[in-house]
Structure formats: structure tokens, C-alpha cells
Coordinates of C-alpha atoms and ligand atoms in Angstrom, one line a residue:
Chain T
M1 CA -4.4 -18.9 1.4
T2 CA -7.0 -20.3 -0.9
R3 CA -9.2 -16.8 0.2
A4 CA -5.8 -14.7 -0.6
V5 CA -5.6 -16.6 -4.1
V6 CA -9.1 -15.9 -5.2
L7 CA -8.4 -11.9 -4.2
E8 CA -5.7 -12.1 -6.4
L9 CA -7.9 -13.5 -9.6
R10 CA -10.5 -11.1 -8.4
K11 CA -7.8 -8.2 -8.6
M12 CA -6.9 -9.7 -11.9
R13 CA -10.3 -8.1 -13.5
R14 CA -9.4 -5.7 -16.0
L15 CA -5.7 -6.1 -15.9
R16 CA -5.8 -7.5 -19.3
T17 CA -3.6 -10.6 -18.4
G18 CA -6.0 -13.0 -19.9
P19 CA -5.9 -11.1 -23.4
I20 CA -2.3 -10.7 -23.0
V21 CA -1.4 -14.3 -22.2
V22 CA -3.9 -15.2 -25.0
L23 CA -1.9 -13.1 -27.3
L24 CA 1.6 -14.4 -26.3
V25 CA 0.4 -18.2 -26.6
L26 CA -0.9 -17.5 -30.2
A27 CA 2.6 -15.4 -31.4
V28 CA 4.6 -18.2 -30.0
A29 CA 2.5 -21.3 -31.6
A30 CA 2.4 -19.1 -34.8
L31 CA 6.4 -18.6 -34.7
S32 CA 7.2 -22.2 -33.5
S33 CA 5.5 -23.7 -36.5
A34 CA 5.8 -21.3 -39.2
S35 CA 8.9 -23.1 -41.0
Q36 CA 6.4 -26.4 -40.8
F37 CA 4.4 -24.7 -44.0
S38 CA 8.2 -24.3 -45.9
G39 CA 9.3 -26.3 -48.9
G40 CA 12.4 -27.7 -47.1
T41 CA 11.1 -28.9 -44.1
R42 CA 8.0 -30.7 -45.7
E43 CA 10.1 -33.1 -47.6
T44 CA 11.2 -34.7 -44.3
F45 CA 7.7 -35.0 -43.0
D46 CA 7.5 -38.9 -44.1
D47 CA 10.7 -39.7 -43.2
P48 CA 10.7 -40.8 -39.4
T49 CA 14.7 -40.7 -39.1
A50 CA 14.5 -37.1 -39.7
A51 CA 12.7 -36.9 -36.7
P52 CA 10.2 -34.0 -37.9
W53 CA 8.6 -33.7 -34.5
A54 CA 12.0 -33.3 -32.8
A55 CA 12.7 -30.5 -34.9
L56 CA 9.1 -28.8 -34.3
L57 CA 10.0 -29.2 -30.6
L58 CA 13.3 -27.5 -31.1
T59 CA 11.9 -24.5 -32.6
Y60 CA 9.3 -24.3 -30.3
T61 CA 11.5 -24.5 -27.5
M62 CA 13.6 -21.6 -28.8
M63 CA 10.3 -19.7 -29.5
A64 CA 9.1 -19.9 -25.8
A65 CA 12.5 -19.4 -24.3
M66 CA 12.8 -15.7 -25.9
T67 CA 8.9 -15.1 -24.9
S68 CA 8.8 -16.7 -21.7
P69 CA 11.1 -14.6 -19.4
I70 CA 9.1 -11.7 -20.6
L71 CA 5.7 -12.9 -20.4
T72 CA 6.2 -13.8 -16.8
A73 CA 8.1 -10.3 -16.2
V74 CA 5.0 -8.9 -17.5
L75 CA 2.2 -10.5 -15.3
A76 CA 4.2 -10.6 -12.5
S77 CA 4.8 -6.5 -13.0
R78 CA 0.9 -5.9 -13.6
Q79 CA -0.1 -7.9 -10.5
T80 CA 2.2 -6.6 -8.2
D81 CA 2.1 -2.7 -9.5
I82 CA -1.5 -2.3 -8.2
E83 CA -0.8 -2.8 -4.5
H84 CA 1.7 0.1 -5.0
A85 CA -0.5 2.4 -6.7
G86 CA -3.5 1.4 -4.9
A87 CA -2.0 1.4 -1.4
G88 CA -2.9 -2.0 -1.4
W89 CA 0.0 -3.2 1.2
T90 CA -1.7 -1.4 3.9
L91 CA -5.3 -2.1 3.2
A92 CA -4.4 -6.0 3.2
A93 CA -2.3 -5.7 6.3
T94 CA -5.2 -4.3 8.4
A95 CA -7.1 -7.3 7.0
G96 CA -4.5 -9.6 8.5
Y97 CA -2.7 -10.2 5.1
T98 CA 1.0 -9.5 5.1
P99 CA 2.8 -8.5 2.2
G100 CA 4.6 -11.9 2.0
V101 CA 1.0 -13.6 2.0
L102 CA 0.1 -11.5 -1.0
C103 CA 3.2 -12.0 -3.1
R104 CA 2.8 -15.9 -2.6
A105 CA -0.8 -15.7 -3.2
K106 CA 0.2 -13.5 -6.6
V107 CA 2.5 -16.1 -7.9
V108 CA -0.2 -19.2 -7.7
A109 CA -3.2 -16.9 -9.0
L110 CA -0.8 -16.2 -12.0
S111 CA 0.2 -20.0 -12.2
L112 CA -3.6 -20.9 -12.3
V113 CA -3.5 -18.6 -15.5
L114 CA -0.6 -20.1 -17.1
L115 CA -1.1 -23.5 -16.7
P116 CA -4.0 -23.9 -19.1
A117 CA -2.0 -21.3 -21.5
V118 CA 1.3 -23.1 -21.8
A119 CA -1.0 -26.7 -22.2
L120 CA -2.7 -25.1 -24.8
Q121 CA 0.3 -23.4 -26.6
S122 CA 2.3 -27.0 -26.7
L123 CA -1.3 -28.3 -28.3
L124 CA -1.3 -25.6 -30.5
V125 CA 2.5 -26.1 -32.0
I126 CA 1.1 -29.8 -32.4
G127 CA -1.9 -29.1 -34.2
A128 CA 0.0 -27.2 -36.7
G129 CA 2.9 -29.8 -37.2
A130 CA -0.4 -32.1 -38.0
V131 CA -2.2 -29.7 -40.1
A132 CA 1.1 -28.8 -42.0
G133 CA 0.9 -32.5 -42.8
I134 CA 3.5 -34.4 -40.7
R135 CA 2.9 -38.2 -41.1
A136 CA 5.7 -39.5 -38.4
P137 CA 3.8 -40.8 -35.6
L138 CA 4.1 -38.1 -32.7
D139 CA 6.3 -39.1 -29.6
A140 CA 4.1 -37.8 -26.7
G141 CA 7.0 -37.9 -24.0
P142 CA 9.3 -35.5 -24.9
W143 CA 6.3 -32.7 -25.3
I144 CA 4.7 -33.6 -22.0
G145 CA 7.9 -33.5 -20.3
Y146 CA 8.9 -30.1 -22.1
T147 CA 6.0 -28.7 -21.8
T148 CA 5.6 -29.3 -18.0
L149 CA 8.9 -27.9 -17.0
L150 CA 8.3 -25.0 -19.3
F151 CA 5.3 -24.4 -16.9
L152 CA 7.4 -24.9 -13.6
L153 CA 10.3 -22.6 -14.8
D154 CA 7.5 -20.0 -15.7
V155 CA 6.5 -20.1 -12.2
A156 CA 9.6 -19.9 -10.8
F157 CA 10.2 -16.6 -12.9
L158 CA 6.7 -15.6 -11.9
A159 CA 8.0 -15.7 -8.2
L160 CA 11.3 -13.8 -9.1
H161 CA 9.2 -11.0 -10.7
V162 CA 6.5 -10.6 -8.1
W163 CA 9.4 -10.3 -5.7
L164 CA 11.1 -8.0 -7.7
A165 CA 8.3 -5.9 -8.3
A166 CA 7.0 -5.8 -4.7
T167 CA 11.1 -4.8 -3.6
V168 CA 11.6 -2.3 -6.4
E169 CA 8.7 0.1 -6.8
N170 CA 9.8 1.3 -10.2
Q171 CA 8.2 -1.6 -12.4
L172 CA 11.0 -0.8 -15.5
V173 CA 13.0 -2.6 -12.9
S174 CA 11.2 -5.9 -12.9
V175 CA 10.5 -5.9 -16.8
G176 CA 14.0 -4.9 -17.9
I177 CA 15.2 -7.7 -16.0
G178 CA 12.8 -10.1 -17.5
M179 CA 14.1 -8.2 -21.4
L180 CA 17.2 -9.1 -20.2
G181 CA 16.3 -12.5 -19.2
A182 CA 15.0 -13.2 -22.6
F183 CA 18.2 -12.2 -24.5
L184 CA 20.2 -14.8 -22.0
A185 CA 17.5 -17.7 -22.5
A186 CA 18.2 -17.4 -26.2
F187 CA 21.6 -16.6 -25.8
T188 CA 22.0 -20.2 -23.5
L189 CA 20.5 -22.5 -26.5
L190 CA 23.4 -22.1 -28.4
I191 CA 26.2 -22.4 -25.2
P192 CA 26.5 -25.8 -23.8
S193 CA 24.2 -26.9 -21.4
A194 CA 26.8 -27.1 -18.5
V195 CA 27.4 -23.7 -18.9
S196 CA 23.4 -22.7 -18.9
R197 CA 22.7 -24.6 -15.9
L198 CA 25.1 -21.8 -14.0
I199 CA 22.5 -18.9 -15.6
P200 CA 19.0 -18.9 -14.1
W201 CA 17.3 -18.3 -17.6
G202 CA 19.8 -20.6 -19.0
Y203 CA 17.2 -23.2 -17.7
Y204 CA 14.7 -22.5 -20.6
A205 CA 17.7 -24.2 -22.6
V206 CA 18.6 -26.7 -20.0
I207 CA 14.8 -28.2 -20.4
A208 CA 14.9 -28.9 -24.2
H209 CA 14.0 -32.0 -25.1
A210 CA 15.3 -31.8 -28.4
A211 CA 19.0 -30.9 -30.1
Q212 CA 20.3 -29.9 -33.0
D213 CA 23.2 -32.5 -33.8
G214 CA 25.1 -31.6 -37.0
D215 CA 22.3 -31.6 -39.4
V216 CA 19.9 -34.0 -37.8
V217 CA 17.6 -33.4 -34.7
T218 CA 17.4 -35.8 -31.8
Y219 CA 15.2 -36.2 -28.8
Q220 CA 17.8 -35.8 -25.8
T221 CA 16.7 -36.6 -22.1
P222 CA 17.7 -32.8 -20.2
P223 CA 19.5 -33.1 -16.5
Y224 CA 16.5 -33.6 -14.4
A225 CA 18.2 -33.7 -11.2
W226 CA 20.0 -30.1 -12.1
I227 CA 16.3 -28.4 -13.0
A228 CA 14.7 -30.2 -10.1
G229 CA 17.7 -28.4 -7.9
F230 CA 16.8 -25.2 -9.5
L231 CA 13.3 -25.6 -8.7
I232 CA 13.6 -26.3 -5.4
L233 CA 16.4 -23.8 -4.7
V234 CA 13.8 -21.2 -5.9
G235 CA 10.9 -22.2 -4.1
A236 CA 13.4 -22.0 -1.0
V237 CA 14.4 -18.6 -1.6
Y238 CA 11.1 -17.4 -2.4
A239 CA 9.8 -18.9 0.8
F240 CA 12.6 -17.0 2.9
V241 CA 12.2 -13.3 0.9
T242 CA 8.7 -13.6 1.4
R243 CA 8.9 -14.4 4.9
R244 CA 11.3 -11.0 5.0
L245 CA 9.1 -9.0 3.1
D246 CA 6.7 -9.4 6.1
R247 CA 8.9 -7.4 8.2
I248 CA 9.6 -4.6 5.7
E249 CA 7.6 -1.8 6.9
R250 CA 6.5 1.0 4.9
Chain Y
M1 CA -15.4 6.8 30.4
S2 CA -13.5 4.1 29.7
A3 CA -10.4 4.0 27.3
V4 CA -10.3 2.6 23.7
I5 CA -7.0 3.4 23.3
T6 CA -4.3 3.9 25.5
T7 CA -0.7 4.2 25.0
Q8 CA 2.3 3.9 27.4
G9 CA 5.7 5.5 26.7
L10 CA 5.4 4.4 22.9
T11 CA 8.3 5.0 21.3
R12 CA 9.3 4.7 17.8
A13 CA 13.2 5.8 16.3
F14 CA 14.1 5.5 13.2
R15 CA 17.9 5.2 12.2
N16 CA 18.9 8.6 13.1
H17 CA 16.4 10.2 14.9
T18 CA 13.1 9.8 17.1
A19 CA 9.7 10.2 15.3
V20 CA 7.6 9.3 18.4
D21 CA 8.8 10.0 21.8
S22 CA 7.1 8.4 24.5
L23 CA 3.3 9.2 24.1
D24 CA 0.6 8.4 26.6
L25 CA -2.5 8.7 24.7
R26 CA -5.6 8.0 26.1
V27 CA -8.4 8.0 23.4
P28 CA -12.1 7.7 25.6
Q29 CA -14.9 5.6 24.0
G30 CA -17.1 7.2 21.6
V31 CA -15.5 10.6 21.2
V32 CA -13.8 12.0 18.0
Y33 CA -10.3 12.3 18.9
G34 CA -8.3 15.1 17.1
F35 CA -4.9 13.9 16.4
L36 CA -2.9 17.0 15.6
G37 CA 0.5 18.2 14.6
P38 CA 2.3 19.7 11.9
N39 CA 4.0 17.6 9.0
G40 CA 6.6 15.3 10.3
S41 CA 5.6 15.3 14.0
G42 CA 5.1 11.5 14.0
K43 CA 0.7 11.2 13.6
S44 CA 1.2 8.5 10.7
T45 CA 3.9 7.1 12.4
T46 CA 1.8 6.7 15.5
M47 CA -1.4 5.6 14.0
K48 CA 0.8 2.7 12.1
M49 CA 1.8 1.6 15.4
L50 CA -1.9 1.7 17.0
L51 CA -2.6 -0.7 14.0
G52 CA 0.4 -2.7 14.3
L53 CA 1.6 -1.9 11.2
T54 CA 5.0 -0.7 12.2
R55 CA 6.6 -1.9 15.3
P56 CA 7.2 0.5 18.5
T57 CA 10.8 0.5 19.4
S58 CA 9.4 0.6 22.9
G59 CA 6.4 1.4 25.1
G60 CA 3.1 -0.5 25.4
I61 CA -0.4 -0.3 23.4
T62 CA -3.8 -1.3 24.7
L63 CA -6.6 -1.4 22.8
F64 CA -10.3 -2.0 24.2
G65 CA -8.1 -2.7 27.3
R66 CA -6.4 -5.5 26.0
P67 CA -2.5 -5.1 25.1
L68 CA -1.5 -5.2 21.2
T69 CA 0.6 -7.8 20.7
P70 CA 1.7 -10.0 17.3
A71 CA -0.9 -12.7 18.6
S72 CA -3.7 -10.2 19.5
R73 CA -3.5 -7.9 16.5
I74 CA -5.4 -10.0 14.2
D75 CA -8.3 -10.1 16.7
L76 CA -7.9 -6.8 17.7
L77 CA -8.1 -5.3 14.0
R78 CA -11.3 -7.0 13.0
S79 CA -13.1 -4.2 14.9
I80 CA -10.6 -1.2 13.9
G81 CA -11.7 0.2 10.6
S82 CA -8.4 2.6 9.4
M83 CA -7.0 4.7 6.5
I84 CA -3.3 5.5 6.7
E85 CA -1.9 8.3 4.5
A86 CA -3.3 7.9 0.8
P87 CA -6.6 6.7 0.7
P88 CA -6.5 2.8 -0.8
G89 CA -8.4 1.8 -3.8
Y90 CA -7.3 -0.2 -7.1
G91 CA -7.6 2.4 -9.9
H92 CA -8.3 -0.4 -12.6
L93 CA -11.5 -1.7 -10.7
T94 CA -14.3 0.3 -9.8
G95 CA -15.7 1.4 -6.4
L96 CA -17.7 -1.9 -5.8
E97 CA -15.4 -4.0 -7.0
N98 CA -12.6 -2.5 -4.4
M99 CA -15.5 -2.8 -2.0
R100 CA -15.9 -6.8 -2.9
I101 CA -12.2 -7.0 -2.7
V102 CA -12.7 -5.8 1.4
Q103 CA -16.2 -8.0 1.6
H104 CA -14.3 -11.1 0.8
M105 CA -11.0 -10.2 2.5
L106 CA -12.8 -10.0 5.3
D107 CA -16.0 -12.3 5.3
L108 CA -18.5 -9.4 5.5
A109 CA -21.9 -9.6 4.2
D110 CA -23.2 -7.6 1.2
A111 CA -25.7 -5.3 3.3
Q112 CA -22.6 -4.4 5.1
I113 CA -20.6 -3.3 1.7
D114 CA -24.4 -1.2 0.3
K115 CA -24.4 0.4 3.6
A116 CA -20.6 1.7 4.0
L117 CA -21.0 3.5 0.1
A118 CA -24.6 4.5 1.2
T119 CA -23.3 6.4 4.1
V120 CA -20.3 8.0 2.0
R121 CA -22.9 8.7 -0.3
L122 CA -21.2 6.6 -3.2
T123 CA -23.7 4.6 -4.4
A124 CA -24.5 6.8 -7.4
H125 CA -20.9 6.1 -8.4
R126 CA -19.9 2.7 -7.4
D127 CA -19.6 1.2 -10.9
K128 CA -17.2 4.0 -12.0
L129 CA -13.5 3.0 -12.2
V130 CA -11.5 4.2 -9.4
R131 CA -9.2 5.7 -11.6
N132 CA -11.7 8.2 -12.6
Y133 CA -12.8 9.1 -9.5
S134 CA -12.4 12.6 -8.1
L135 CA -9.9 13.0 -5.2
G136 CA -13.2 13.5 -2.9
M137 CA -14.5 10.5 -4.1
K138 CA -11.3 8.3 -3.7
Q139 CA -11.1 9.8 0.1
R140 CA -15.0 8.7 0.6
L141 CA -14.0 5.2 -0.8
G142 CA -11.3 4.9 1.5
V143 CA -13.5 6.1 4.4
A144 CA -16.2 3.2 3.0
M145 CA -13.5 0.7 3.1
A146 CA -12.7 1.4 6.8
L147 CA -16.7 1.4 7.7
A148 CA -17.4 -1.9 5.8
R149 CA -16.1 -3.8 8.7
D150 CA -18.7 -2.0 11.1
P151 CA -15.5 -0.7 13.2
A152 CA -16.0 0.2 17.1
L153 CA -12.7 2.3 16.1
L154 CA -12.0 4.4 13.6
V155 CA -8.4 5.6 12.7
L156 CA -8.3 7.8 10.1
D157 CA -5.4 10.0 9.3
E158 CA -5.6 13.1 7.6
P159 CA -9.1 11.9 5.7
T160 CA -9.5 15.8 4.4
N161 CA -6.2 16.2 3.2
G162 CA -7.3 17.9 -0.6
L163 CA -10.9 18.1 0.1
D164 CA -12.5 21.1 -0.9
P165 CA -14.4 23.3 2.0
A166 CA -17.7 21.2 1.3
G167 CA -15.9 17.8 1.4
I168 CA -14.4 18.6 5.0
E169 CA -17.8 19.8 6.2
E170 CA -19.1 16.6 4.8
I171 CA -16.5 14.2 6.1
R172 CA -16.9 16.7 9.6
T173 CA -20.6 15.8 9.8
L174 CA -20.1 11.9 9.1
L175 CA -17.4 11.3 11.8
V176 CA -19.6 13.3 14.4
E177 CA -22.7 11.3 13.4
L178 CA -20.5 8.1 13.7
A179 CA -19.5 9.2 17.3
S180 CA -22.8 9.6 18.0
E181 CA -23.2 6.3 17.5
G182 CA -21.1 5.2 19.9
I183 CA -17.9 4.6 17.3
T184 CA -14.8 6.1 18.7
V185 CA -13.2 8.1 15.9
M186 CA -9.5 9.2 16.1
V187 CA -8.6 11.5 13.3
S188 CA -4.9 13.3 12.5
S189 CA -4.9 16.4 10.7
H190 CA -2.0 19.1 10.3
L191 CA -4.8 21.7 10.3
L192 CA -6.5 22.9 14.0
D193 CA -8.9 24.5 12.1
E194 CA -10.3 21.3 10.0
I195 CA -11.0 19.3 13.4
D196 CA -11.5 22.2 15.4
R197 CA -15.5 21.7 15.2
M198 CA -15.7 18.2 15.4
A199 CA -13.0 17.1 18.1
D200 CA -14.4 16.2 21.5
V201 CA -10.7 15.6 22.9
L202 CA -7.7 16.8 21.1
G203 CA -4.3 15.5 21.5
I204 CA -1.2 17.8 20.0
L205 CA 2.1 16.5 18.9
S206 CA 5.2 17.9 18.0
G207 CA 8.3 16.8 17.2
G208 CA 7.1 13.5 18.0
K209 CA 6.5 14.4 21.8
L210 CA 2.4 15.1 23.4
I211 CA 2.6 18.5 23.9
F212 CA -1.3 18.3 24.9
Q213 CA -3.8 16.1 25.2
G214 CA -7.6 17.3 26.7
T215 CA -10.6 19.2 25.8
R216 CA -10.5 22.5 23.7
D217 CA -11.7 24.2 26.9
E218 CA -8.9 23.1 29.0
L219 CA -6.6 24.1 26.0
F220 CA -7.7 27.3 26.0
E221 CA -7.4 27.4 29.8
H222 CA -3.5 26.5 29.2
S223 CA -2.9 29.7 26.6
T224 CA -2.2 33.2 28.1
P225 CA -3.9 35.5 25.0
D226 CA -1.4 38.8 24.2
L227 CA -2.2 42.1 26.4
V228 CA -3.0 45.1 24.3
I229 CA -2.8 48.5 26.2
E230 CA -4.3 51.3 24.4
T231 CA -2.6 54.5 24.7
P232 CA -1.9 57.3 23.2
D233 CA 1.5 57.9 24.4
P234 CA 3.5 54.5 24.1
G235 CA 6.8 56.3 23.9
A236 CA 6.3 57.0 27.5
A237 CA 5.2 53.5 28.6
L238 CA 8.1 51.8 26.9
A239 CA 10.3 54.9 28.8
L240 CA 9.0 53.3 32.2
G241 CA 11.3 50.5 31.2
I242 CA 8.2 47.9 30.2
T243 CA 8.9 45.3 27.9
A244 CA 6.2 45.4 25.2
T245 CA 6.2 45.8 21.3
P246 CA 4.4 49.0 20.2
V247 CA 1.5 48.4 17.9
S248 CA -0.8 51.0 15.9
E249 CA -3.4 51.1 18.7
G250 CA -0.6 51.6 21.9
L251 CA 1.4 48.4 23.1
R252 CA 1.4 44.8 22.9
I253 CA 2.6 42.1 25.5
S254 CA 2.6 38.5 25.1
G255 CA 2.6 35.7 27.8
I256 CA 2.1 38.0 30.6
T257 CA 0.3 36.7 34.0
K258 CA -2.7 38.7 35.6
E259 CA -0.4 39.7 38.4
R260 CA 1.9 41.3 36.2
T261 CA -0.9 42.8 34.1
A262 CA -2.0 44.6 37.4
E263 CA 1.5 45.8 38.3
V264 CA 2.1 47.3 34.7
V265 CA -1.4 49.1 34.6
R266 CA -0.5 50.4 38.5
R267 CA 3.0 51.6 37.0
L268 CA 1.7 53.1 34.0
A269 CA -1.1 54.8 36.1
V270 CA 1.3 56.5 38.4
A271 CA 3.2 57.8 35.7
G272 CA 0.5 59.4 34.1
V273 CA 0.2 57.7 30.9
P274 CA -3.2 58.1 29.4
I275 CA -4.8 54.8 29.3
H276 CA -7.9 54.1 26.9
E277 CA -8.2 50.4 27.2
V278 CA -6.6 47.4 28.3
R279 CA -7.8 43.8 27.3
R280 CA -7.0 40.3 25.9
V281 CA -6.5 39.8 22.2
R282 CA -9.1 37.2 21.2
Q283 CA -7.3 34.2 20.3
S284 CA -8.4 31.7 17.9
L285 CA -7.6 28.2 18.5
E286 CA -5.1 28.1 15.6
D287 CA -3.4 30.9 17.3
V288 CA -3.2 28.5 20.7
F289 CA -2.3 25.7 18.3
M290 CA 0.8 27.7 16.4
D291 CA 1.8 29.2 20.0
L292 CA 2.0 25.8 21.5
T293 CA 3.5 23.8 18.6
G294 CA 6.1 26.7 18.5
R295 CA 7.1 27.0 21.6
G296 CA 7.2 23.2 22.8
G297 CA 4.4 22.9 24.8
L298 CA 2.6 22.7 28.3
L299 CA 2.8 19.1 29.7
Ligands
LIG1 N1 10.3 4.8 7.2 C1 10.8 5.7 7.7 N2 12.2 6.0 8.1 C2 12.8 6.7 8.1 N3 12.2 8.0 8.8 C3 10.9 7.6 9.0 C4 10.2 6.7 8.3 N4 8.6 7.3 8.2 C5 8.6 8.0 9.2 N5 10.1 8.9 9.3 C6 10.0 10.3 9.7 O1 9.5 10.3 11.0 C7 8.8 11.6 11.3 C8 7.6 11.4 11.5 O2 6.8 11.1 10.0 P1 5.3 10.9 10.3 O3 5.0 10.5 8.8 O4 5.0 10.3 11.4 O5 5.1 12.2 10.4 P2 3.6 13.1 10.4 O6 3.0 13.6 11.4 O7 2.5 12.3 9.7 O8 3.5 13.9 9.3 P3 2.7 14.6 7.9 O9 1.7 15.3 8.6 O10 3.8 15.3 7.0 O11 1.7 13.2 7.6 C9 9.2 11.9 9.7 O12 10.5 13.1 10.3 C10 9.6 11.1 8.9 O13 10.9 11.4 8.0
LIG2 MG1 1.4 11.7 7.7

């Protein structure tokens, strides 16, 4: 497996995976913190009861929900389409790497790229908040919790899109579903969490560690059991479908 | 000569038809085995089964004297280089980067990669993106990827597909050379002409069935070339009730045995029909092949 992951990292060369990720990380960080520099927001900075950090986290959650489904779809699709285009499935199969192994390795390799990217993204947002002048102390817990869950969700959707891209040769399908997912994710931020839990992309809203309550934004504890259940379900389904991929003959 | 590949009643059925029908192949060691058949006759399906990429519906495969099973497959594949249907290669990487992927997959030495690239004469182009390769260069890269593991058996599916005559000749020379080093080469084509001059043994497939397997000479022995009787008066001959096709120089009879030929000539002579010449048409191997695949075989 380690060898298969290294192979995927080698194939990633010149696929512009790095630049795409960096670009999106910068965009999300910029969009999330843009409001920090507006006058209305600045007045809340010194007032701990106004929870400026929680408000920033909520904006960040919104931006990440809208962009992450597309980012994961694009990365997974690029990394998988090369196997269709280059007769890579057969090449790998004659060296003992089944399509299922390839797909699992792709998810791991892409996750290795996303891990530092998501961490950097959160740090950039926090940095922007500090630069803008938030004086209230930062509550690390919700930020770390949210960042961790955002990364794990991204991994889950990478898995979905690698499988889609491997199964359906037309990559418009995988990327199209990613765009639909982005819409759903943003939409579920506006509906009750009980409903969002039933929609896969709704989990980008379910993991929110901050919520708007009337005029004030407060930290909240997301339903960890549901999130863990969703991640475990995706993992189990992925293990099953990639094993099935091994039996498909091309 | 020991056999590198043997199959026993190898069969593969798809939902509504049988693509490969009870093949008993025998590929001897160290030869170039030409695997021929028209489009859709089951060549690629057979080769995929030999590599364990497709499961046979029934029948067995023995490679290097060992049965091919899911357990033995990985081990057997270590010594089999292959290229099935389209030549592999990631377009966004250079030729060398593609070779490095193969190297890493199979844990090969740098020298093996360099040698494979040199063998197909791609060393000068190894830093170009494969996307910008010509069709011939892509085919050669595919062959290099197959060669990198220093295989004992090469299974190549239409490696000359889309190549110009010079490119075909080059592949042909290469395969003959490899066979002379003791590597067994199984190469498919739908054009007999392409493998005629390199194949030591031919296997001919038609509609999923093996209709011939043997040497070129054996193939000729099996075929009966048309008989041409040169006469200025074909009408008189036909009036005798001889079944023949009138042609410009006289008559042409296909599928006629030596005994029947003697009989026909005797009858024409007795009837006083002038005969200028009686001869067999010289057949190209292509004619034999067309004849064979057209009428469903000899075996
Ligand atoms: N996955 C599949 N599902 C259904 N039928 C298939 C499948 N693969 C191959 N076939 C059928 O099996 C037959 C043999 O196909 P195959 O590709 O082996 O032929 P071939 O001899 O390689 O032809 P060509 O010279 O065109 O490459 C064809 O009729 C084809 O349609
Ligand atoms: Mg074919």
C-alpha cells in the first residue's frame, strides 16, 4: 500500500494538484476574513461577549462548505481520469495493483496533500482575524475541532469522487456532482441540523462549531456521534465498493 | 521444445455470445507466435485471460508449466511483459517519468529502464511529454514498459497498430531479435501481412475459434490454391459440364484436388478442347488467411 501511495504522488507531478489546492486555500481564507476589515465588524473586536472569533469561524464554515465539495471533486477526478486516458488500469493490473488498490491509494495520497492545506487554511483565517485587530482571546478548542472534522469530511468526499471518477469515465459526472454538492452544503447551513444529517453534503454544515442565534453568534457543540457515524459509514462503503471494483473487467 | 503457454478448452462467454470458444493454444518457448484473426475474433479477450485480467468462463491456462490461478498470478506476471489494446502511458508525464512509475511498481533497477528505452530507441525523446509523442513513439513506449521487467514472455496486442511501414519493420526486427535471445513473443494482428515475416508459429482465430495452429509451411499445405486452365475455347469446356468460372485466360476452378484435376484434364483432352497451360495460382499467405477465415477453418 505504501508503494501504491508513493506511485500516486509520483503521478501527481504536473497535474497541478499543488497549485489548485494553494489557490483555493488562499481564496477561502481571503473570502472568510474579508468581512473582518469592514467597519461594523471591527466594533465588536474588543468585546468578548460579542464573540468575534465565533463569528469569524461561522463565516469560514460557510466558505469552506461552498468550496470543499468542488475542490475534492476536481482533485479526485484529475487524479483518476489519468488512468482512463493512459490505459493505467491495465498497466497497474499487470504489475499486481488492482483498481481497488489504486483507488484507495489515490484517496490516501490526496489526503496527504489536503492535510497541510486545510491546516494552513485555518491558520490563515485566524491570522487574518488577528491582523484585523481582534483583541479577544482565541478559543482554540472549536477551531481545532472544526479544522479536524473539515479535513476528515474532505477525505470522505475524496473517496466518493475517486470512486465516481473510476466508475463513470465521463468526468463531467463526478465534477458536476461536486458542484451540486457545494450548493447543497451551502443550503444546509440555512436549514435545521436534523435535516442536514440526512444529506451527505449536509455534513459540511453539521460540523459547524459556531451558530447564529438571533443577532449573536455563539460557539456550539456539533453532534459528534452523527459525524463519526457518517465517516465510518463512508469508510465501510468505500472498502466495499473498491473491493467490487477489483472484480470489474475492462 | 517446451511450451510457455498452453490452454485447455479456454472459453470466455459474454452475456449474449461466446467471444473465445474452447481454445487449445500451444506457444513454444523462444518463438514469435503470430496470433491472427479478423476484428472481433477474440484476440484481445484471449490475451487478457492469459494475463489474468479477465476470468475464463471455463478451461484452463498453464504458463511456464504452472497453472494460472489467482494465487500464482502475481508471481507469474513478474516474468510476463504485456501491452493490451491501447499502449499505456500517462500523457501529462514524460516518457522517462512513465518508465520510473513502472520501475517503482515492479522494483526494477535503473539499468533495466535505460536498457528498455534504448531498445525501443526512445532515449533521445525520454524527456518529452508523452502527450506530445507521435503514435509510433507511444507504441514504442508501451513496448519499453513491457520490456523493462526483462520478461521471459512478451504478450503484445497489435503493437504495430497505426504504424507506418518503417515503424512496422522496426517492431518486427525488434521482436525477432528478442526471440533470438530466448524470449517468447506472442503478438496479435488482424493483418497476416504484418506478422508473416516474423512469426515462427501462427495461431489463427475466427469467430472465437482456433482454426489453425502451426508453421507457415503447414498453413500452405492445408490450403488448395485455385487451378487455372488456359484455353481459347472456355465455352466448349463448360459445355462438357465442368464447374468452373470463366476468366480472361480461360477457366478457373477453386478447391480442386490433384485427382480431380487429372480427371478434368483427361475429359478436356478427349473432347478435343485445346489446352495451352494448366497451373495452380500462386497464393499469398493473405489469400490463404482470407480463404481460411472465410470458410471456417481446417481444424
Ligand atoms: N466486456 C465485454 N462485454 C461484452 N462483449 C465483449 C466484451 N469484451 C469483448 N467483447 C466481445 O468479444 C468479442 C471479441 O472481442 P476482442 O476484443 O477479443 O476481439 P479482437 O480479436 O481483439 O478484435 P480487434 O481486432 O478488433 O481488436 C467481440 O465480439 C466483442 O464485442
Ligand atoms: Mg483487440
